[in-house]
mmCIF file of C-alpha atoms in Angstrom:
data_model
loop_
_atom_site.group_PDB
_atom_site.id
_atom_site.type_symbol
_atom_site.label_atom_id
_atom_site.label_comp_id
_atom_site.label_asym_id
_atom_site.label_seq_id
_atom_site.Cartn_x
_atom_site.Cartn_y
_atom_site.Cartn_z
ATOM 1 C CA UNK A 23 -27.114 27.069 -18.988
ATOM 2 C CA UNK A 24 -28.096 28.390 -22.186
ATOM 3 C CA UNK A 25 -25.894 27.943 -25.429
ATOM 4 C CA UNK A 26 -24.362 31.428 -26.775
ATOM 5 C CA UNK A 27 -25.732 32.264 -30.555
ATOM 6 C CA UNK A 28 -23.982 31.076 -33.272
ATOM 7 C CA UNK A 29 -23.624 32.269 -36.639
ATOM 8 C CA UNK A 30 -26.901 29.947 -38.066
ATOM 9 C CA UNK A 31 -29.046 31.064 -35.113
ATOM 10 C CA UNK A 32 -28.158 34.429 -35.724
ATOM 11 C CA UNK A 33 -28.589 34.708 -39.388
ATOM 12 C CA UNK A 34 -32.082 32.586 -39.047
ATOM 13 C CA UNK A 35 -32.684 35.309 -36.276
ATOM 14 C CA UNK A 36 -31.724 38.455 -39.310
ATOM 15 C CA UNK A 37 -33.690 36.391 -41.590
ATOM 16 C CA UNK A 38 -36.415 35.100 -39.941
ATOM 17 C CA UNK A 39 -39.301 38.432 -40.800
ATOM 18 C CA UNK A 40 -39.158 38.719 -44.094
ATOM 19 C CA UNK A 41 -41.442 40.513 -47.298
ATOM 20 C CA UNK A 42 -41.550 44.286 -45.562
ATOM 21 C CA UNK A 43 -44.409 46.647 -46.802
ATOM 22 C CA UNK A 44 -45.631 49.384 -45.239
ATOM 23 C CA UNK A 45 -48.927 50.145 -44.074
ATOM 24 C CA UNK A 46 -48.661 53.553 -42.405
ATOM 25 C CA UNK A 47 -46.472 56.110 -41.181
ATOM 26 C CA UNK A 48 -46.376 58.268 -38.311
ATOM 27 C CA UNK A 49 -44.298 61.102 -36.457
ATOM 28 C CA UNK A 50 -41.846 58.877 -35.018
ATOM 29 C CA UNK A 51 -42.408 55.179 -36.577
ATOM 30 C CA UNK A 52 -43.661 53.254 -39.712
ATOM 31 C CA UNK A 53 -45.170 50.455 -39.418
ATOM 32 C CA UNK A 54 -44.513 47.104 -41.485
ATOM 33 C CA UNK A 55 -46.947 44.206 -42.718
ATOM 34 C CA UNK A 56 -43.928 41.411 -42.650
ATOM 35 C CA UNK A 57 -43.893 37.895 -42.880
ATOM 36 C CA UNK A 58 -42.823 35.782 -39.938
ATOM 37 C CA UNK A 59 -40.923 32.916 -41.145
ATOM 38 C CA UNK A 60 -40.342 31.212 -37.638
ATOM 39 C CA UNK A 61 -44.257 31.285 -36.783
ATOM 40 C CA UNK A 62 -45.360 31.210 -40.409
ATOM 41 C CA UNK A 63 -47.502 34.586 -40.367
ATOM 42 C CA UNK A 64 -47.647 38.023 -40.764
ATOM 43 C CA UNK A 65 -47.496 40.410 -38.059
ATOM 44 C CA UNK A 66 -47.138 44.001 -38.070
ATOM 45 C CA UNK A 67 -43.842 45.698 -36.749
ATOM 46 C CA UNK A 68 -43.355 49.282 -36.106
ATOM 47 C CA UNK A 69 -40.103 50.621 -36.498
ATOM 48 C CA UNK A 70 -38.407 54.178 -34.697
ATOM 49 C CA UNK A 71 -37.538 56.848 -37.557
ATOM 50 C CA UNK A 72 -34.453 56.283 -37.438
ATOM 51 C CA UNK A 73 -33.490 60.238 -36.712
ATOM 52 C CA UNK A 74 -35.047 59.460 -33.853
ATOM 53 C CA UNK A 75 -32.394 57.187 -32.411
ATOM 54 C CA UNK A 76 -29.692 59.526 -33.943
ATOM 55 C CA UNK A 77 -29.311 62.271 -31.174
ATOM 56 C CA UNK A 78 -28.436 60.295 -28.234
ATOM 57 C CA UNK A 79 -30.536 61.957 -25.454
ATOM 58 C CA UNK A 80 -33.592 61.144 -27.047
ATOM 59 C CA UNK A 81 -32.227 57.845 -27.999
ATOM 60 C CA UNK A 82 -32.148 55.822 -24.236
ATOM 61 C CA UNK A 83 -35.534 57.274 -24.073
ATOM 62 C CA UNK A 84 -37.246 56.395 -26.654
ATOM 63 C CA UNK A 85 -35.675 52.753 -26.923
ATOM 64 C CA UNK A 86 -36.565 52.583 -23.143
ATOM 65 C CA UNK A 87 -40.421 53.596 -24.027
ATOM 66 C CA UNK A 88 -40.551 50.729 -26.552
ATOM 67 C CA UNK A 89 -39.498 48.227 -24.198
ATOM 68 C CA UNK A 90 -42.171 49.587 -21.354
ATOM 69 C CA UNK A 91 -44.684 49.697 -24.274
ATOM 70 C CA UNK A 92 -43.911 45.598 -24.497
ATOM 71 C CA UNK A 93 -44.082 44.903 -20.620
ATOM 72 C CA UNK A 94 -47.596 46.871 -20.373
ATOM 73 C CA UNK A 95 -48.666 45.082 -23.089
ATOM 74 C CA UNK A 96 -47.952 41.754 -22.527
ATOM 75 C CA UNK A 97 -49.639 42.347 -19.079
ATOM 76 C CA UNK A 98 -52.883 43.971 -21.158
ATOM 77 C CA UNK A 99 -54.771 41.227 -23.265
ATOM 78 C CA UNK A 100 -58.247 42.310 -24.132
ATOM 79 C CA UNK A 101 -60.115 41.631 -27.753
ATOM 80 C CA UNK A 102 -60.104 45.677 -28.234
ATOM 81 C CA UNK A 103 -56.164 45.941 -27.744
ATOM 82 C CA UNK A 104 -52.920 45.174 -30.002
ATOM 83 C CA UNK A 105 -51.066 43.015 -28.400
ATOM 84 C CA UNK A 106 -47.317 43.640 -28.741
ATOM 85 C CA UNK A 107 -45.409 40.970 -28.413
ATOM 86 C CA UNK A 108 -41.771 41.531 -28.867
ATOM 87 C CA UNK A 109 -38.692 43.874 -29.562
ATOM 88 C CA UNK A 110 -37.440 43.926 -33.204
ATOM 89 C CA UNK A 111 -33.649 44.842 -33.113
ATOM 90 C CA UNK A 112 -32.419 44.432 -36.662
ATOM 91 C CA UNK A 113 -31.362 45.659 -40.041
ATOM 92 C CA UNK A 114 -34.480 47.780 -40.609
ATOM 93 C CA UNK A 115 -34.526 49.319 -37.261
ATOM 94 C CA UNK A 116 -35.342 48.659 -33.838
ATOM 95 C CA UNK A 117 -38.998 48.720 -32.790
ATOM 96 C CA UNK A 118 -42.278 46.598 -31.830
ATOM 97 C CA UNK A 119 -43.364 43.313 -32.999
ATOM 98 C CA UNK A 120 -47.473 43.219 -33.292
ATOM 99 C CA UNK A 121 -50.489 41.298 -34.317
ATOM 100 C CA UNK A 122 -51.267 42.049 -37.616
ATOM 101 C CA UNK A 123 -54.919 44.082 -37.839
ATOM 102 C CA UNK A 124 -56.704 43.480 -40.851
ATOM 103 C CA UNK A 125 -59.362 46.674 -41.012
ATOM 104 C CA UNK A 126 -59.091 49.768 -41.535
ATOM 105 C CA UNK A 127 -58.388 53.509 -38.986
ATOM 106 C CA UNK A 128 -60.736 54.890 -37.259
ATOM 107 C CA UNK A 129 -59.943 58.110 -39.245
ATOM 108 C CA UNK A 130 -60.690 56.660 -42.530
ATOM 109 C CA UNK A 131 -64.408 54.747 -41.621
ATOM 110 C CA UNK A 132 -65.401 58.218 -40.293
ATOM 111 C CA UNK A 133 -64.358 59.836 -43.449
ATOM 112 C CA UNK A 134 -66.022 57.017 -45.565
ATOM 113 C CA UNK A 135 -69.417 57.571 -43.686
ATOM 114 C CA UNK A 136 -69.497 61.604 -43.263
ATOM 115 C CA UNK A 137 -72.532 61.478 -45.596
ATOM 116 C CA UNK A 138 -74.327 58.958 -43.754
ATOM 117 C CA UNK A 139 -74.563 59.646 -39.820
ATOM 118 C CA UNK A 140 -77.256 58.886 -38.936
ATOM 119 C CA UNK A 141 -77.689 55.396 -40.874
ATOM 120 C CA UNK A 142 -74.438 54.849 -39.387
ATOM 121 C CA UNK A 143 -75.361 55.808 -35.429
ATOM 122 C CA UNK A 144 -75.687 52.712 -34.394
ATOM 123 C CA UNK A 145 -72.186 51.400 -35.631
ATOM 124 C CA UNK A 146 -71.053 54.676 -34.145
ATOM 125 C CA UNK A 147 -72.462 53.974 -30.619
ATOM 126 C CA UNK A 148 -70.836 50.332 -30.513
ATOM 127 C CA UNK A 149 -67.575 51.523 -31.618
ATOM 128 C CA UNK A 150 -67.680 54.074 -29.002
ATOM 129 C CA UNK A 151 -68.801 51.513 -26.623
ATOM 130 C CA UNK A 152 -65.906 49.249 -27.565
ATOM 131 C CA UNK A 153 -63.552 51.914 -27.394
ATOM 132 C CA UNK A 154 -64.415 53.015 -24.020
ATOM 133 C CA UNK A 155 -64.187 49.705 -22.616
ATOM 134 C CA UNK A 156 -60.412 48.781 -23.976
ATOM 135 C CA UNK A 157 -59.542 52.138 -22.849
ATOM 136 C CA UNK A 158 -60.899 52.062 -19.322
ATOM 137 C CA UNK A 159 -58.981 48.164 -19.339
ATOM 138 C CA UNK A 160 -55.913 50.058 -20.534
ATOM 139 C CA UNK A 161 -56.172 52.970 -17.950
ATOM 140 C CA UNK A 162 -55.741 50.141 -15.509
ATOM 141 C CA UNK A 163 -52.095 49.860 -16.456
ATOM 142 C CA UNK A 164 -51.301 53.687 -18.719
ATOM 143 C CA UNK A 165 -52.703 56.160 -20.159
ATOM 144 C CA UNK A 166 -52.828 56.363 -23.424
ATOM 145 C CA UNK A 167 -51.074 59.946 -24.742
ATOM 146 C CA UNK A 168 -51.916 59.672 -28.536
ATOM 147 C CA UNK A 169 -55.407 58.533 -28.816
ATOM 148 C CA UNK A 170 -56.920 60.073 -32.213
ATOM 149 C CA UNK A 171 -58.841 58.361 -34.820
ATOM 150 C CA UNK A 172 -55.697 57.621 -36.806
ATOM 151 C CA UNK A 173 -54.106 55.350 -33.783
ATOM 152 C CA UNK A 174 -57.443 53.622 -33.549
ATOM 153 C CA UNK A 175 -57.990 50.700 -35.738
ATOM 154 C CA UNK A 176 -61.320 48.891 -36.550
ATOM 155 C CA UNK A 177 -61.000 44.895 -37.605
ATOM 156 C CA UNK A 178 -62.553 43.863 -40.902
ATOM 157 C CA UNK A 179 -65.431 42.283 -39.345
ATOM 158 C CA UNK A 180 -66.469 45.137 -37.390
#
């Protein structure tokens, strides 16, 4: 039988991501570089605008999409995809709890190398390859409704 929460392991539970900055924002969520005190890193966490969750139609559905975006996800591990790892339900917001991605979008490499194509067409060709492999893995499972160069994300050391 499992203990109900008490006050402490609630308030560590309020407390416990901590240091919010954001790294992006989108149409319906912005996403947060915070520190995990519990696990003692950072991971990202995206949070629902919160006019979003206001109107109550959209509200079930869009809380309900988060938590299917979490199932799919924890079933989907591949070095190409984000793994989401948890709900956030808190003072900020509710939303997803994320590795942390240290690169840069998609988006912005392509706009850093518009000069330079065709130095760059090899990089271009293995980031296509890459990207067509995590989404044919991903396919397996959803399909992916937003892809654009802003919702992909290239690591550091790529």
């Amino acid at each position: 039988m499992v203990a109900a929460p008490n006050d402490e392991s609630i308030l560590r539970r309020i407390n416990r991501y901590t240091d919010w900055r954001i790294l992006g924002k989108g149409g319906t969520a912005t996403v947060y570089r915070v520190h995990d005190s519990d696990l003692g890193c950072d991971v990202a966490i995206k949070i629902l605008k919160p006019e979003i969750l206001q109107n109550s139609s959209s509200r079930e559905y869009m809380l309900e999409g988060l938590r299917n975006e979490v199932r799919i996800s924890r079933r989907l591990r591949h070095e190409n995809i984000c793994a989401i790892h948890d709900l956030y339900d808190g003072p900020e917001g509710f939303g997803t709890v994320m590795d942390l991605i240290d690169g840069i979008e998609l988006r912005d490499w392509m706009n850093q190398h518009l000069k330079d194509r065709l130095a760059t067409t090899p990089q271009r060709l293995e980031l296509l390859r890459r990207l067509s492999e995590a989404l044919a893995y991903a396919h397996t499972a959803i399909v992916h409704r937003d892809l654009k160069p802003q919702n992909v994300f290239l690591r550091n050391k790529d």
